Amino acid sequence: MQLIGSLTSPFVRKVRIVAAEKFIEYELVIDTPWSEDTRVPEFNPLGKVPVWIMEDGKTLFDSRVIVEYLEHVSPVGHLLPKDARPRIAVKRWEALADGVCDAAALVFVERKRAADKQDPEWVKRQMAKIAAGLNMMSDDLGNQNWCTGEFFCLADVAVGCALGYLEFRFPEIDWRRQHSNLSELFDRMMQRPAFKETVPVA
Ligand SMILES: N[C@@H](CCC(=O)N[C@@H](CS)C(=O)NCC(=O)O)C(=O)O
């Protein structure tokens, strides 16, 4: 099995962490969808990473589908509850964390445009989503050890990838000082080998 992705994408990191936590082996094929020689559109018509290639050559995307698949193929280290209600609660955390990543990635791309082509209102709108997303994460986490309570799960992986992406691309967002519970959660996650081994690199 292969995973196509970049070393900076928080969505690719989420898949890598889930695979590592579940001891699933695969080959990582590095491909940056923004580069001219990218092959990503051959595997995903949307031109986005991550893409997972299964043993039969069929492809899976996006990251939420891939992590569901990984949960399904390996019983080791469950990251998603089986029952519908707690499962949906975890998926809600994932949607929130991924949404923060979507907004952050849009700002990152916008800021790469020539200064006179950037739209400050658009950037402001996305930055507001990041701030509101962080507020909700912090409120919902409260004083729990992990996002959904006592057990580490996919919700924590997704939130960890979002916080790691902000730390990597947006050092000016002081989420650690604004939300000390998220800061503690992130430090707790960074103890895990799967997180340490996937820190984004430019
Ligand atoms: N919802 C998708 C988002 C994937 C995504 O936006 N990936 C970015 C990299 S961080 C990408 O490939 N962007 C290329 C593009 O938008 O053309 C997922 O969860 O996999």
Tab-separated table of C-alpha atoms and ligand atoms in Angstrom:
chain	number	residue	atom	x	y	z
A	1	MET	CA	0.000	0.000	0.000
A	2	GLN	CA	1.152	3.536	-0.679
A	3	LEU	CA	0.403	6.962	0.716
A	4	ILE	CA	0.922	9.901	-1.619
A	5	GLY	CA	1.499	13.190	0.133
A	6	SER	CA	3.732	16.020	1.196
A	7	LEU	CA	5.652	16.384	4.462
A	8	THR	CA	3.903	19.667	5.276
A	9	SER	CA	0.217	18.791	4.838
A	10	PRO	CA	-1.696	18.399	8.134
A	11	PHE	CA	-4.119	16.035	6.375
A	12	VAL	CA	-1.287	13.768	5.244
A	13	ARG	CA	0.161	13.922	8.748
A	14	LYS	CA	-3.177	12.793	10.195
A	15	VAL	CA	-3.116	9.700	7.960
A	16	ARG	CA	0.545	8.978	8.800
A	17	ILE	CA	-0.160	9.204	12.523
A	18	VAL	CA	-3.221	6.951	12.308
A	19	ALA	CA	-1.248	4.372	10.281
A	20	ALA	CA	1.642	4.504	12.785
A	21	GLU	CA	-0.637	4.214	15.821
A	22	LYS	CA	-2.233	1.166	14.194
A	23	PHE	CA	1.099	-0.351	13.009
A	24	ILE	CA	-0.045	-0.379	9.378
A	25	GLU	CA	2.831	-0.610	6.909
A	26	TYR	CA	2.888	1.321	3.658
A	27	GLU	CA	5.254	3.185	1.367
A	28	LEU	CA	5.250	6.977	1.610
A	29	VAL	CA	5.477	8.582	-1.847
A	30	ILE	CA	6.359	12.244	-1.483
A	31	ASP	CA	4.498	14.470	-3.911
A	32	THR	CA	3.665	18.158	-3.517
A	33	PRO	CA	0.443	18.938	-5.409
A	34	TRP	CA	1.612	22.495	-6.097
A	35	SER	CA	4.754	21.415	-7.946
A	36	GLU	CA	4.765	21.408	-11.753
A	37	ASP	CA	5.704	17.732	-12.020
A	38	THR	CA	3.102	16.493	-9.542
A	39	ARG	CA	1.420	13.176	-10.341
A	40	VAL	CA	-1.356	13.647	-7.781
A	41	PRO	CA	-4.121	14.350	-10.392
A	42	GLU	CA	-3.469	10.869	-11.862
A	43	PHE	CA	-4.686	9.413	-8.557
A	44	ASN	CA	-7.130	12.045	-7.330
A	45	PRO	CA	-9.002	14.207	-9.866
A	46	LEU	CA	-9.227	16.905	-7.196
A	47	GLY	CA	-5.430	17.165	-7.212
A	48	LYS	CA	-5.168	17.026	-3.429
A	49	VAL	CA	-3.176	14.976	-0.971
A	50	PRO	CA	-3.386	12.637	0.854
A	51	VAL	CA	-4.169	9.793	-1.525
A	52	TRP	CA	-4.015	6.178	-0.330
A	53	ILE	CA	-3.363	3.415	-2.868
A	54	MET	CA	-4.740	0.060	-1.784
A	55	GLU	CA	-3.292	-3.385	-2.604
A	56	ASP	CA	-5.613	-3.747	-5.610
A	57	GLY	CA	-4.455	-0.399	-7.006
A	58	LYS	CA	-7.690	1.419	-6.164
A	59	THR	CA	-7.275	4.847	-4.623
A	60	LEU	CA	-8.846	6.468	-1.604
A	61	PHE	CA	-9.212	10.134	-0.706
A	62	ASP	CA	-9.731	12.327	1.237
A	63	SER	CA	-8.038	12.031	4.643
A	64	ARG	CA	-11.320	11.352	6.474
A	65	VAL	CA	-12.142	8.441	4.175
A	66	ILE	CA	-8.600	7.089	4.449
A	67	VAL	CA	-8.568	7.098	8.259
A	68	GLU	CA	-11.959	5.329	8.332
A	69	TYR	CA	-10.494	2.725	6.009
A	70	LEU	CA	-7.389	2.263	8.174
A	71	GLU	CA	-9.592	1.871	11.231
A	72	HIS	CA	-11.552	-0.781	9.343
A	73	VAL	CA	-8.536	-2.806	8.094
A	74	SER	CA	-6.699	-3.047	11.418
A	75	PRO	CA	-8.209	-3.929	14.782
A	76	VAL	CA	-5.025	-2.691	16.522
A	77	GLY	CA	-5.232	0.535	18.519
A	78	HIS	CA	-8.826	1.559	17.929
A	79	LEU	CA	-9.102	5.291	17.248
A	80	LEU	CA	-12.817	5.455	16.435
A	81	PRO	CA	-15.617	4.174	18.678
A	82	LYS	CA	-17.913	1.551	17.143
A	83	ASP	CA	-21.160	3.013	18.492
A	84	ALA	CA	-22.775	5.703	16.394
A	85	ARG	CA	-23.096	8.513	18.934
A	86	PRO	CA	-19.528	8.555	20.302
A	87	ARG	CA	-18.245	7.911	16.774
A	88	ILE	CA	-20.079	10.962	15.464
A	89	ALA	CA	-18.697	13.007	18.363
A	90	VAL	CA	-15.168	12.044	17.289
A	91	LYS	CA	-15.938	12.834	13.642
A	92	ARG	CA	-17.230	16.236	14.720
A	93	TRP	CA	-13.875	16.967	16.376
A	94	GLU	CA	-12.173	15.833	13.195
A	95	ALA	CA	-14.357	18.118	11.060
A	96	LEU	CA	-13.542	21.044	13.351
A	97	ALA	CA	-9.789	20.400	13.277
A	98	ASP	CA	-9.776	19.806	9.511
A	99	GLY	CA	-11.797	22.994	9.030
A	100	VAL	CA	-9.142	24.969	10.891
A	101	CYS	CA	-6.534	23.384	8.592
A	102	ASP	CA	-8.593	24.259	5.491
A	103	ALA	CA	-8.783	27.915	6.550
A	104	ALA	CA	-5.082	28.021	7.463
A	105	ALA	CA	-4.046	26.405	4.167
A	106	LEU	CA	-6.135	28.961	2.232
A	107	VAL	CA	-4.376	31.822	4.026
A	108	PHE	CA	-0.980	30.240	3.417
A	109	VAL	CA	-1.688	29.983	-0.318
A	110	GLU	CA	-3.144	33.504	-0.465
A	111	ARG	CA	-0.015	34.912	1.189
A	112	LYS	CA	2.143	33.350	-1.494
A	113	ARG	CA	0.456	35.520	-4.125
A	114	ALA	CA	1.966	38.881	-5.108
A	115	ALA	CA	1.123	41.485	-2.440
A	116	ASP	CA	-1.155	43.473	-4.791
A	117	LYS	CA	-3.120	40.305	-5.684
A	118	GLN	CA	-3.895	39.314	-2.087
A	119	ASP	CA	-7.356	39.968	-0.684
A	120	PRO	CA	-7.107	41.168	2.948
A	121	GLU	CA	-10.845	40.623	3.529
A	122	TRP	CA	-10.534	36.998	2.439
A	123	VAL	CA	-7.534	36.498	4.726
A	124	LYS	CA	-9.417	38.147	7.600
A	125	ARG	CA	-12.398	35.837	7.052
A	126	GLN	CA	-10.211	32.727	7.136
A	127	MET	CA	-8.229	33.950	10.168
A	128	ALA	CA	-11.537	34.461	12.009
A	129	LYS	CA	-12.434	30.828	11.291
A	130	ILE	CA	-9.108	29.703	12.742
A	131	ALA	CA	-9.640	31.783	15.894
A	132	ALA	CA	-13.240	30.595	16.333
A	133	GLY	CA	-12.201	26.994	15.705
A	134	LEU	CA	-9.503	27.229	18.375
A	135	ASN	CA	-12.016	28.738	20.807
A	136	MET	CA	-14.406	25.842	20.298
A	137	MET	CA	-11.643	23.241	20.615
A	138	SER	CA	-10.496	24.813	23.866
A	139	ASP	CA	-14.041	25.128	25.285
A	140	ASP	CA	-14.955	21.557	24.356
A	141	LEU	CA	-11.684	20.155	25.718
A	142	GLY	CA	-12.125	21.916	29.068
A	143	ASN	CA	-9.982	20.181	31.689
A	144	GLN	CA	-10.113	16.719	30.114
A	145	ASN	CA	-6.901	14.856	29.308
A	146	TRP	CA	-8.028	14.028	25.771
A	147	CYS	CA	-10.606	15.566	23.421
A	148	THR	CA	-13.379	13.105	24.204
A	149	GLY	CA	-12.391	12.356	27.786
A	150	GLU	CA	-10.033	9.699	29.110
A	151	PHE	CA	-8.940	7.965	25.920
A	152	PHE	CA	-6.694	9.065	23.067
A	153	CYS	CA	-8.548	8.777	19.727
A	154	LEU	CA	-8.836	10.188	16.207
A	155	ALA	CA	-10.172	13.476	17.615
A	156	ASP	CA	-6.811	14.062	19.319
A	157	VAL	CA	-4.880	13.115	16.187
A	158	ALA	CA	-6.860	15.613	14.095
A	159	VAL	CA	-6.557	18.408	16.674
A	160	GLY	CA	-2.833	17.690	17.103
A	161	CYS	CA	-2.274	17.959	13.350
A	162	ALA	CA	-4.169	21.273	13.217
A	163	LEU	CA	-2.176	22.733	16.134
A	164	GLY	CA	1.065	21.425	14.654
A	165	TYR	CA	0.249	23.062	11.328
A	166	LEU	CA	-0.463	26.416	13.017
A	167	GLU	CA	2.812	26.163	14.934
A	168	PHE	CA	4.632	25.410	11.677
A	169	ARG	CA	3.059	27.965	9.310
A	170	PHE	CA	1.564	30.602	11.637
A	171	PRO	CA	3.948	31.211	14.556
A	172	GLU	CA	2.281	34.611	15.004
A	173	ILE	CA	-0.941	32.940	16.225
A	174	ASP	CA	-0.317	32.602	19.944
A	175	TRP	CA	-2.722	29.713	20.570
A	176	ARG	CA	-0.496	28.305	23.328
A	177	ARG	CA	-0.907	31.427	25.469
A	178	GLN	CA	-4.575	31.937	24.561
A	179	HIS	CA	-5.555	28.322	25.228
A	180	SER	CA	-3.339	26.706	27.829
A	181	ASN	CA	-5.420	23.497	27.774
A	182	LEU	CA	-4.710	23.064	24.036
A	183	SER	CA	-1.040	23.711	24.725
A	184	GLU	CA	-0.996	20.951	27.372
A	185	LEU	CA	-2.897	18.600	25.074
A	186	PHE	CA	-0.407	19.240	22.274
A	187	ASP	CA	2.571	18.587	24.577
A	188	ARG	CA	0.921	15.354	25.719
A	189	MET	CA	0.481	14.260	22.094
A	190	MET	CA	4.050	15.174	21.197
A	191	GLN	CA	5.239	12.487	23.627
A	192	ARG	CA	3.932	9.863	21.196
A	193	PRO	CA	6.424	8.541	18.606
A	194	ALA	CA	3.852	8.889	15.795
A	195	PHE	CA	3.675	12.652	16.423
A	196	LYS	CA	7.427	13.091	16.957
A	197	GLU	CA	8.223	11.307	13.694
A	198	THR	CA	5.844	13.393	11.583
A	199	VAL	CA	6.673	16.972	12.596
A	200	PRO	CA	6.159	19.055	9.416
A	201	VAL	CA	9.326	19.962	7.537
A	202	ALA	CA	9.578	22.565	4.781
B	1	LIG	N1	-10.377	17.576	2.755
B	1	LIG	C1	-9.104	17.147	2.227
B	1	LIG	C2	-8.159	18.326	2.191
B	1	LIG	C3	-6.861	17.975	1.481
B	1	LIG	C4	-6.067	19.226	1.124
B	1	LIG	O1	-6.587	20.358	1.089
B	1	LIG	N2	-4.795	19.015	0.826
B	1	LIG	C5	-3.948	20.100	0.383
B	1	LIG	C6	-2.571	19.990	1.030
B	1	LIG	S1	-2.630	20.501	2.708
B	1	LIG	C7	-3.752	19.996	-1.110
B	1	LIG	O2	-3.469	18.919	-1.593
B	1	LIG	N3	-3.923	21.105	-1.846
B	1	LIG	C8	-3.720	21.134	-3.255
B	1	LIG	C9	-4.801	21.883	-3.971
B	1	LIG	O3	-5.738	22.404	-3.310
B	1	LIG	O4	-4.748	21.947	-5.192
B	1	LIG	C10	-8.539	16.003	3.092
B	1	LIG	O5	-8.950	15.882	4.248
B	1	LIG	O6	-7.729	15.196	2.594
